[in-house]
Tab-separated table of C-alpha atoms in Angstrom:
chain	number	residue	atom	x	y	z
A	1	MET	CA	-18.743	47.715	13.482
A	2	SER	CA	-18.416	45.797	10.211
A	3	LYS	CA	-21.333	45.559	7.798
A	4	PRO	CA	-23.130	42.182	7.410
A	5	GLY	CA	-21.933	41.920	3.774
A	6	GLU	CA	-18.309	42.381	4.854
A	7	THR	CA	-18.657	39.749	7.550
A	8	ILE	CA	-19.927	37.119	5.126
A	9	LYS	CA	-17.165	38.033	2.629
A	10	ARG	CA	-14.553	37.623	5.375
A	11	LYS	CA	-16.066	34.292	6.348
A	12	ILE	CA	-16.049	33.059	2.749
A	13	ALA	CA	-12.359	34.011	2.499
A	14	ARG	CA	-11.716	32.114	5.731
A	15	ALA	CA	-13.658	29.112	4.379
A	16	ALA	CA	-11.430	29.212	1.271
A	17	GLN	CA	-8.331	29.123	3.494
A	18	LEU	CA	-9.685	26.258	5.565
A	19	LEU	CA	-10.765	24.166	2.608
A	20	LEU	CA	-7.976	24.922	0.158
A	21	TYR	CA	-4.766	25.378	2.157
A	22	LYS	CA	-3.093	22.076	2.877
A	23	ARG	CA	-2.784	21.758	6.628
A	24	HIS	CA	-3.205	18.032	7.232
A	25	ARG	CA	-2.357	14.765	5.534
A	26	TYR	CA	-5.916	14.785	4.179
A	27	PRO	CA	-7.371	17.556	2.014
A	28	GLY	CA	-10.007	20.010	3.287
A	29	ALA	CA	-11.297	20.459	6.809
A	30	ARG	CA	-13.399	18.646	9.393
A	31	GLU	CA	-16.752	19.801	10.690
A	32	TRP	CA	-15.399	20.948	14.064
A	33	GLU	CA	-12.719	23.116	12.446
A	34	LEU	CA	-15.290	24.851	10.277
A	35	LYS	CA	-17.591	25.328	13.246
A	36	LYS	CA	-14.723	26.788	15.284
A	37	TYR	CA	-13.546	29.316	12.677
A	38	LEU	CA	-16.754	30.060	10.759
A	39	GLY	CA	-19.325	29.798	13.519
A	40	THR	CA	-22.367	27.611	13.936
A	41	ASN	CA	-23.832	28.686	10.587
A	42	TYR	CA	-20.766	27.332	8.791
A	43	LYS	CA	-22.977	25.362	6.400
A	44	ALA	CA	-24.392	28.591	4.957
A	45	VAL	CA	-20.862	29.976	4.540
A	46	ILE	CA	-19.754	26.772	2.775
A	47	GLU	CA	-22.781	27.047	0.488
A	48	ALA	CA	-21.875	30.642	-0.364
A	49	PHE	CA	-18.252	29.627	-0.983
A	50	ASN	CA	-19.473	26.813	-3.226
A	51	GLU	CA	-21.305	29.363	-5.387
A	52	TYR	CA	-18.044	31.326	-5.740
A	53	ILE	CA	-16.038	28.346	-6.957
A	54	GLU	CA	-18.683	26.758	-9.185
A	55	PRO	CA	-17.777	28.857	-12.274
A	56	LEU	CA	-14.187	27.623	-11.848
A	57	GLY	CA	-15.308	24.015	-12.285
A	58	LEU	CA	-14.866	23.212	-8.617
A	59	LYS	CA	-17.244	22.206	-5.865
A	60	VAL	CA	-17.279	21.481	-2.147
A	61	LYS	CA	-17.894	17.849	-1.324
A	62	LYS	CA	-19.051	16.583	2.026
A	63	ILE	CA	-18.499	13.056	3.257
A	64	GLU	CA	-19.081	11.440	6.609
A	65	GLU	CA	-16.475	9.301	8.279
A	66	ASP	CA	-16.899	7.753	11.719
A	67	GLY	CA	-19.765	10.148	12.383
A	68	VAL	CA	-17.679	13.226	11.551
A	69	GLU	CA	-18.423	15.401	8.520
A	70	HIS	CA	-15.500	16.208	6.299
A	71	TYR	CA	-15.484	18.925	3.622
A	72	ALA	CA	-13.046	19.402	0.731
A	73	VAL	CA	-12.872	21.107	-2.642
A	74	ILE	CA	-12.855	18.751	-5.623
A	75	ALA	CA	-13.059	19.090	-9.393
A	76	ALA	CA	-16.740	19.180	-10.345
A	77	GLU	CA	-16.202	17.078	-13.448
A	78	PRO	CA	-13.774	14.221	-14.070
A	79	MET	CA	-10.505	15.252	-15.701
A	80	PRO	CA	-9.961	14.749	-19.438
A	81	LEU	CA	-7.714	11.791	-20.175
A	82	SER	CA	-4.844	13.901	-21.497
A	83	GLU	CA	-4.698	15.874	-18.235
A	84	VAL	CA	-4.744	12.796	-16.028
A	85	ARG	CA	-1.640	11.585	-17.802
A	86	THR	CA	0.217	14.736	-16.878
A	87	PHE	CA	-0.633	14.198	-13.192
A	88	GLY	CA	1.924	11.390	-13.119
A	89	TRP	CA	-0.492	8.482	-12.759
A	90	ARG	CA	0.565	5.278	-14.461
A	91	ILE	CA	-2.059	3.173	-16.232
A	92	ASP	CA	-1.343	0.193	-13.950
A	93	GLU	CA	-1.542	2.350	-10.826
A	94	MET	CA	-5.004	3.509	-11.881
A	95	ALA	CA	-6.016	-0.121	-12.444
A	96	VAL	CA	-4.673	-1.145	-9.023
A	97	LEU	CA	-6.721	1.550	-7.315
A	98	VAL	CA	-9.939	0.864	-9.252
A	99	ILE	CA	-9.846	-2.894	-8.648
A	100	SER	CA	-8.871	-2.397	-4.994
A	101	LEU	CA	-11.764	0.022	-4.436
A	102	ALA	CA	-14.266	-2.226	-6.232
A	103	TYR	CA	-13.141	-5.305	-4.306
A	104	ILE	CA	-13.234	-3.477	-0.964
A	105	LEU	CA	-16.774	-2.279	-1.756
A	106	ALA	CA	-17.775	-5.795	-2.799
A	107	ARG	CA	-16.435	-7.132	0.487
A	108	GLY	CA	-18.574	-4.701	2.434
A	109	GLY	CA	-15.873	-2.126	3.214
A	110	THR	CA	-12.894	-4.317	4.179
A	111	ALA	CA	-10.872	-6.713	2.077
A	112	SER	CA	-7.787	-8.766	2.730
A	113	LYS	CA	-4.708	-7.095	1.212
A	114	LYS	CA	-3.404	-10.519	0.200
A	115	GLU	CA	-6.593	-11.239	-1.751
A	116	VAL	CA	-6.445	-7.855	-3.497
A	117	ILE	CA	-2.840	-8.527	-4.535
A	118	GLU	CA	-3.730	-12.026	-5.771
A	119	LEU	CA	-6.602	-10.570	-7.756
A	120	LEU	CA	-4.341	-8.101	-9.528
A	121	GLU	CA	-1.351	-10.392	-9.947
A	122	GLU	CA	-2.710	-11.855	-13.156
A	123	LYS	CA	-2.216	-8.542	-14.959
A	124	ILE	CA	0.417	-6.636	-13.002
A	125	VAL	CA	3.692	-7.764	-11.417
A	126	LYS	CA	3.493	-8.256	-7.657
A	127	TRP	CA	6.162	-5.732	-6.661
A	128	ARG	CA	4.401	-3.003	-8.628
A	129	ILE	CA	1.030	-3.836	-7.037
A	130	GLU	CA	2.580	-3.743	-3.565
A	131	ARG	CA	4.366	-0.481	-4.300
A	132	SER	CA	1.168	1.089	-5.658
A	133	ILE	CA	-0.874	-0.040	-2.647
A	134	GLU	CA	1.759	1.371	-0.257
A	135	ARG	CA	1.612	4.640	-2.200
A	136	PHE	CA	-2.183	4.780	-2.020
A	137	ILE	CA	-2.074	4.138	1.718
A	138	ARG	CA	0.459	6.968	2.106
A	139	PHE	CA	-1.706	9.330	0.051
A	140	GLY	CA	-4.845	8.431	2.011
A	141	TYR	CA	-6.712	6.599	-0.770
A	142	LEU	CA	-6.569	3.326	1.149
A	143	GLU	CA	-6.183	2.395	4.785
A	144	GLU	CA	-4.501	-0.705	6.134
A	145	LYS	CA	-5.209	-2.436	9.412
A	146	ASP	CA	-4.195	-5.965	10.400
A	147	GLY	CA	-3.522	-6.984	6.815
A	148	ASN	CA	-6.875	-5.668	5.606
A	149	LEU	CA	-7.585	-2.770	3.288
A	150	LYS	CA	-10.317	-0.168	3.745
A	151	LEU	CA	-11.413	2.834	1.712
A	152	GLY	CA	-9.365	5.871	2.668
A	153	LEU	CA	-10.764	9.340	3.155
A	154	ARG	CA	-9.428	10.560	-0.187
A	155	SER	CA	-11.159	7.742	-2.081
A	156	LYS	CA	-14.463	8.684	-0.488
A	157	LEU	CA	-13.831	12.326	-1.332
A	158	GLU	CA	-12.407	12.043	-4.800
A	159	PHE	CA	-14.228	9.060	-6.275
A	160	ASP	CA	-17.784	8.743	-7.435
A	161	LEU	CA	-18.028	5.253	-5.955
A	162	ASP	CA	-21.563	4.702	-7.189
A	163	ARG	CA	-20.423	5.363	-10.756
A	164	LEU	CA	-17.335	3.240	-10.275
A	165	VAL	CA	-19.436	0.221	-9.280
A	166	LYS	CA	-21.830	0.763	-12.194
A	167	LEU	CA	-18.942	1.104	-14.660
A	168	ILE	CA	-17.211	-2.011	-13.341
A	169	ILE	CA	-20.442	-3.956	-13.824
A	170	GLY	CA	-21.239	-2.402	-17.188
A	171	THR	CA	-17.841	-2.238	-18.907
A	172	LYS	CA	-17.060	-5.143	-21.188
A	173	ASN	CA	-13.921	-4.095	-23.001
A	174	ALA	CA	-11.878	-1.034	-23.938
A	175	ASN	CA	-14.126	-0.009	-26.822
A	176	GLU	CA	-17.338	-0.304	-24.855
A	177	SER	CA	-16.098	1.952	-22.079
A	178	GLY	CA	-16.722	4.882	-24.397
A	179	ALA	CA	-13.105	5.624	-25.160
A	180	LYS	CA	-12.497	8.261	-27.765
A	181	GLU	CA	-8.990	9.431	-27.003
A	182	PRO	CA	-6.050	7.176	-27.825
A	183	PHE	CA	-4.467	5.677	-24.764
A	184	SER	CA	-0.865	4.673	-24.354
A	185	LEU	CA	1.564	4.142	-21.515
A	186	PRO	CA	3.421	7.277	-20.475
A	187	PRO	CA	7.064	7.263	-21.516
B	42	MET	CA	-13.821	-28.154	27.797
B	43	SER	CA	-13.227	-27.311	24.133
B	44	GLY	CA	-16.494	-29.056	23.258
B	45	GLN	CA	-18.314	-26.825	25.708
B	46	ASN	CA	-16.701	-23.730	24.267
B	47	GLU	CA	-17.149	-24.788	20.676
B	48	ILE	CA	-19.954	-22.302	20.073
B	49	TYR	CA	-17.793	-19.420	21.384
B	50	GLU	CA	-14.861	-20.431	19.212
B	51	ARG	CA	-17.131	-20.768	16.201
B	52	ILE	CA	-18.643	-17.287	16.650
B	53	ILE	CA	-15.225	-15.673	17.265
B	54	ASP	CA	-13.836	-17.400	14.159
B	55	LEU	CA	-16.827	-16.231	12.097
B	56	SER	CA	-16.427	-12.635	13.275
B	57	ILE	CA	-12.705	-12.650	12.408
B	58	LYS	CA	-13.509	-13.948	8.918
B	59	VAL	CA	-16.189	-11.289	8.431
B	60	VAL	CA	-13.891	-8.484	9.644
B	61	GLN	CA	-11.128	-9.741	7.340
B	62	GLY	CA	-13.569	-9.686	4.444
B	63	LYS	CA	-13.276	-13.448	3.896
B	64	LEU	CA	-16.931	-14.128	4.659
B	65	ASP	CA	-20.065	-12.305	3.571
B	66	PRO	CA	-21.622	-10.881	6.780
B	67	LEU	CA	-25.089	-11.445	5.344
B	68	ASP	CA	-24.436	-15.189	5.345
B	69	VAL	CA	-24.332	-15.209	9.159
B	70	ASP	CA	-27.603	-15.808	10.989
B	71	ILE	CA	-27.124	-13.514	13.997
B	72	GLY	CA	-30.438	-14.519	15.602
B	73	ARG	CA	-29.514	-18.191	15.609
B	74	TYR	CA	-26.152	-17.585	17.247
B	75	LEU	CA	-27.665	-15.223	19.810
B	76	LYS	CA	-30.157	-17.919	20.702
B	77	LEU	CA	-27.371	-20.482	21.075
B	78	LEU	CA	-25.426	-18.109	23.320
B	79	LYS	CA	-28.523	-17.481	25.413
B	80	GLU	CA	-29.245	-21.184	25.764
B	81	LYS	CA	-25.712	-21.980	26.896
B	82	GLU	CA	-25.423	-22.451	30.610
B	83	LEU	CA	-22.782	-19.997	31.682
B	84	ASP	CA	-20.607	-20.805	34.651
B	85	ILE	CA	-20.010	-17.289	36.026
B	86	SER	CA	-17.361	-18.547	38.430
B	87	ASN	CA	-15.238	-19.572	35.429
B	88	VAL	CA	-13.460	-16.377	34.329
B	89	SER	CA	-12.115	-17.795	31.064
B	90	GLU	CA	-15.601	-18.914	30.044
B	91	LEU	CA	-16.922	-15.497	30.935
B	92	TYR	CA	-14.256	-13.924	28.694
B	93	MET	CA	-15.147	-16.248	25.844
B	94	ASP	CA	-18.786	-15.313	26.216
B	95	ILE	CA	-17.951	-11.597	26.054
B	96	TYR	CA	-15.662	-12.087	23.048
B	97	ALA	CA	-18.337	-14.101	21.237
B	98	LEU	CA	-20.964	-11.440	21.913
B	99	ASN	CA	-18.555	-8.749	20.715
B	100	GLY	CA	-17.968	-10.860	17.593
B	101	LEU	CA	-21.693	-10.915	16.876
B	102	VAL	CA	-21.827	-7.130	17.288
B	103	LEU	CA	-19.013	-6.780	14.732
B	104	ILE	CA	-20.850	-9.061	12.295
B	105	LEU	CA	-24.029	-7.053	12.819
B	106	GLU	CA	-22.114	-3.831	12.107
B	107	ALA	CA	-20.695	-5.370	8.905
B	108	GLN	CA	-24.214	-6.461	7.885
B	109	TYR	CA	-25.467	-2.893	8.447
B	110	LYS	CA	-22.665	-1.413	6.357
B	111	ARG	CA	-23.257	-3.952	3.614
B	112	LEU	CA	-26.987	-3.225	3.488
B	113	LYS	CA	-26.338	0.523	3.632
B	114	SER	CA	-23.940	0.395	0.710
B	115	GLY	CA	-26.401	-1.864	-1.120
B	116	GLY	CA	-29.102	0.716	-0.608
B	117	LEU	CA	-26.859	3.365	-2.146
B	118	GLY	CA	-26.489	1.282	-5.268
B	119	LEU	CA	-22.944	0.302	-4.306
B	120	TYR	CA	-23.630	-3.396	-4.068
B	121	ILE	CA	-21.342	-5.520	-6.167
B	122	GLU	CA	-20.542	-9.216	-5.903
B	123	PRO	CA	-16.902	-10.038	-5.041
B	124	LEU	CA	-16.995	-12.761	-7.687
B	125	LEU	CA	-18.001	-10.204	-10.310
B	126	VAL	CA	-15.054	-7.967	-9.366
B	127	LYS	CA	-12.727	-10.969	-9.675
B	128	LEU	CA	-14.197	-11.791	-13.065
B	129	LYS	CA	-13.951	-8.201	-14.283
B	130	ALA	CA	-10.364	-7.893	-13.013
B	131	LYS	CA	-9.487	-10.867	-15.229
B	132	GLN	CA	-11.661	-9.896	-18.172
B	133	LEU	CA	-10.958	-6.165	-18.497
B	134	SER	CA	-7.745	-4.803	-19.929
B	135	LEU	CA	-5.649	-2.352	-17.916
B	136	GLU	CA	-6.711	0.306	-20.404
B	137	SER	CA	-10.423	-0.296	-19.758
B	138	ILE	CA	-9.915	-0.255	-15.988
B	139	SER	CA	-7.944	2.966	-16.141
B	140	ARG	CA	-10.727	4.537	-18.193
B	141	ILE	CA	-13.140	3.681	-15.392
B	142	PHE	CA	-10.738	5.457	-13.033
B	143	ILE	CA	-10.755	8.590	-15.180
B	144	LYS	CA	-14.549	8.679	-15.374
B	145	CYS	CA	-14.987	8.480	-11.612
B	146	TRP	CA	-12.091	10.557	-10.349
B	147	HIS	CA	-12.657	14.118	-9.161
B	148	PRO	CA	-9.266	15.171	-7.789
B	149	SER	CA	-9.277	17.221	-4.624
B	150	ILE	CA	-7.811	20.682	-4.783
B	151	SER	CA	-5.399	21.898	-2.153
B	152	ILE	CA	-2.813	24.619	-2.079
B	153	GLN	CA	0.574	24.194	-0.470
B	154	ILE	CA	1.477	27.410	1.348
B	155	SER	CA	4.203	28.832	3.539
B	156	THR	CA	2.944	30.612	6.618
B	157	THR	CA	4.821	33.371	8.471
B	158	GLU	CA	5.423	30.909	11.315
B	159	SER	CA	6.929	28.290	9.027
B	160	ILE	CA	9.194	30.921	7.394
B	161	ILE	CA	10.386	32.144	10.831
B	162	GLU	CA	10.982	28.528	11.850
B	163	ALA	CA	13.014	27.958	8.682
B	164	ILE	CA	15.105	31.105	9.305
B	165	ASN	CA	15.809	30.038	12.896
B	166	TYR	CA	16.770	26.566	11.719
B	167	TYR	CA	19.118	28.003	9.114
B	168	ASN	CA	20.722	30.398	11.599
B	169	GLN	CA	21.366	27.587	14.070
B	170	LEU	CA	22.739	25.262	11.435
B	171	LYS	CA	26.482	24.587	11.804
B	172	PRO	CA	28.726	24.901	8.724
B	173	ILE	CA	28.735	21.749	6.633
B	174	ASN	CA	32.398	20.986	7.467
B	175	GLU	CA	31.574	20.850	11.165
B	176	ARG	CA	28.515	18.671	10.607
B	177	ARG	CA	30.369	15.998	8.658
B	178	PHE	CA	31.239	12.796	10.458
B	179	LYS	CA	34.913	12.418	11.054
B	180	ILE	CA	35.852	8.765	11.050
B	181	ASP	CA	39.359	7.770	11.942
B	182	ALA	CA	39.447	4.759	9.711
B	183	ALA	CA	42.574	2.711	9.357
B	184	PRO	CA	44.225	3.016	5.947
B	185	ILE	CA	43.530	0.166	3.547
B	186	VAL	CA	46.597	-2.036	3.623
B	187	SER	CA	46.143	-3.767	0.298
B	188	ALA	CA	44.868	-0.740	-1.576
B	189	THR	CA	47.103	-1.535	-4.526
B	190	SER	CA	45.388	-4.863	-5.092
B	191	ILE	CA	41.888	-3.352	-5.357
B	192	PRO	CA	42.050	-1.677	-8.808
B	193	SER	CA	43.007	-4.999	-10.401
B	194	LEU	CA	39.954	-6.582	-8.775
B	195	ILE	CA	37.471	-3.994	-9.995
B	196	LEU	CA	37.233	-5.513	-13.444
B	197	PRO	CA	40.022	-7.880	-14.456
B	198	SER	CA	40.742	-7.687	-18.160
B	199	GLU	CA	41.022	-11.480	-18.381
B	200	LEU	CA	37.786	-11.999	-16.387
B	201	GLU	CA	36.366	-14.656	-18.701
B	202	ASP	CA	39.583	-16.669	-18.658
B	203	MET	CA	39.713	-16.448	-14.883
B	204	MET	CA	36.060	-17.539	-14.627
B	205	GLU	CA	36.658	-20.504	-16.930
B	206	LYS	CA	39.751	-21.557	-14.997
B	207	LEU	CA	37.999	-21.344	-11.634
B	208	LEU	CA	34.895	-23.119	-12.933
B	209	LYS	CA	37.066	-26.007	-14.176
B	210	GLU	CA	38.662	-26.143	-10.744
B	211	LEU	CA	35.219	-26.177	-9.128
B	212	TRP	CA	34.156	-29.111	-11.324
B	213	LYS	CA	37.354	-30.949	-10.473
B	214	GLU	CA	37.032	-30.330	-6.739
B	215	SER	CA	33.320	-31.053	-6.422
B	216	GLY	CA	32.682	-33.596	-9.143
B	217	GLY	CA	29.292	-31.892	-9.524
B	218	ASP	CA	28.333	-32.313	-5.843
B	219	TRP	CA	27.897	-29.751	-3.091
B	220	ILE	CA	31.148	-28.672	-1.442
B	221	GLU	CA	31.867	-26.057	1.201
B	222	TYR	CA	32.194	-22.579	-0.252
B	223	TYR	CA	34.839	-21.368	2.202
B	224	THR	CA	36.967	-24.514	1.792
B	225	PHE	CA	36.925	-24.023	-1.954
B	226	ILE	CA	37.894	-20.352	-2.023
B	227	SER	CA	40.630	-20.986	0.543
B	228	LYS	CA	42.346	-23.558	-1.678
B	229	GLY	CA	45.381	-21.663	-2.973
B	230	GLY	CA	45.643	-18.245	-4.543
B	231	ASP	CA	44.129	-15.003	-3.320
B	232	LYS	CA	40.990	-15.798	-1.287
B	233	VAL	CA	39.368	-12.437	-2.086
B	234	GLU	CA	40.113	-12.770	-5.769
B	235	ARG	CA	38.709	-16.324	-5.898
B	236	ALA	CA	35.530	-15.190	-4.069
B	237	TYR	CA	35.217	-12.241	-6.452
B	238	ILE	CA	35.583	-14.350	-9.624
B	239	LEU	CA	33.256	-16.971	-8.145
B	240	SER	CA	30.569	-14.315	-7.656
B	241	PHE	CA	30.589	-13.738	-11.450
B	242	ILE	CA	30.321	-17.487	-12.068
B	243	ILE	CA	27.332	-17.738	-9.716
B	244	THR	CA	25.646	-14.631	-11.148
B	245	SER	CA	26.104	-16.016	-14.670
B	246	GLY	CA	24.266	-19.176	-13.615
B	247	TRP	CA	27.219	-21.627	-13.917
B	248	ALA	CA	27.163	-22.465	-10.218
B	249	GLU	CA	24.667	-22.245	-7.364
B	250	LEU	CA	24.876	-21.585	-3.649
B	251	LYS	CA	22.991	-23.256	-0.849
B	252	LEU	CA	22.729	-21.643	2.585
B	253	ARG	CA	22.458	-23.835	5.639
B	254	ARG	CA	21.657	-21.184	8.179
B	255	PHE	CA	21.408	-23.450	11.202
B	256	GLU	CA	24.766	-25.030	10.508
B	257	ASP	CA	26.191	-21.666	9.429
B	258	LYS	CA	27.456	-23.234	6.200
B	259	ILE	CA	27.497	-22.119	2.601
B	260	LEU	CA	27.676	-24.836	-0.045
B	261	ILE	CA	28.447	-24.484	-3.721
B	262	ARG	CA	28.163	-26.730	-6.760
B	263	PRO	CA	28.702	-26.216	-10.495
B	264	ILE	CA	25.805	-26.490	-12.941
B	265	LYS	CA	26.052	-28.076	-16.378
B	266	SER	CA	23.583	-25.858	-18.226
B	267	VAL	CA	23.163	-22.206	-17.331
B	268	ALA	CA	20.471	-21.925	-14.680
B	269	GLN	CA	17.722	-19.311	-14.910
B	270	PRO	CA	16.126	-19.403	-11.492
B	271	ASP	CA	12.962	-17.430	-10.672
B	272	ASP	CA	14.077	-16.178	-7.316
B	273	VAL	CA	17.553	-14.656	-7.373
B	274	TYR	CA	18.980	-12.792	-4.421
B	275	SER	CA	22.361	-11.615	-3.200
B	276	VAL	CA	24.311	-13.473	-0.554
B	277	ALA	CA	26.927	-11.659	1.497
B	278	THR	CA	29.961	-13.745	2.366
B	279	GLU	CA	32.482	-12.824	5.014
B	280	LEU	CA	36.193	-13.301	4.492
B	281	LYS	CA	38.336	-13.631	7.593
B	282	GLY	CA	42.070	-14.024	8.154
B	283	ASP	CA	44.761	-13.815	5.470
B	284	THR	CA	43.718	-12.879	2.018
B	285	GLN	CA	46.532	-14.937	0.503
């Protein structure tokens, strides 16, 4: 018979596998998966796992979608600007996602894709907006249904939406957004 | 009939607009519409009216759900006016918007792994894979008859002279009006060559094509000053019969 300490260690290792190994289109695991493999006290195991990863600058985030809890590991703090650039994000792609998310939130959770494109067209060429939106749908940041856009699971997981709304309202120009690092388009 | 069902149509239209995000759900007075539905004398023997009634009620439920979501997000401090987002999208530079992205983004961490099962599956797939020579398509295509004429068409050394000559001919034939594309390229010389040179003239903006899909016709006319249209696209033309 295994000792209680060994059991919890084994469960934490299992939680790490479930939350970190990519098994679906979306990151992390759903409530029922955790319950199935970690038992009914899965929340305590997740909490213990969270303590393990905290020193690494990571944390477990829980969101609820359609009444189902979803857990995933995210970076505890936003990435420094220089690192984001190396992730392959283009400046206009970031803008497309931010404005899309803000507009969807403003529209109460659903916004017409056509309207979002029109909104962005003033600054970015249409084909690039469309390509970016398609990409975000594929990656799970946005969802499309009947010509309307919704927040995708990854946006809910990876974005601090509350902060995003506050920053959109509060930001006036590049200097006032608290920029310290120089910013330029990637080559 | 439509006058009687006006209230149903109105509610259904409102719910569609709310779902599409074109109308603020909080602008809809659910209570008023429910009262109107309740007051309407429903003919239960009329199936279509019964359907309309159900659809309208379902529409109100959807609006109510949207109102709940809106209030919930408002309570979380996520409330933002659509007009403000539009204004900010115009006002803020791409740089400022991308900085907002960076401040709010906490990327998710996931590890891509190979499991024993996936490795076994890959080995089985590889073992069953036929050699590449056997997998290639073998097409018994007929040899190209006029293969010798192709290299000269790839990029004629006197391309500009040929373009100028053909453009002059186009002006002469058309007098600046629309003429049939196929009639023009069939007038003497090598049809393929004339079509090929003409494609350079069109691409350079010295002539334009008009497609009449219903009549299955392609028209062409020369242009005096080089055109710089906004919407340029390729047109495939089919050449039948003799190439001479």
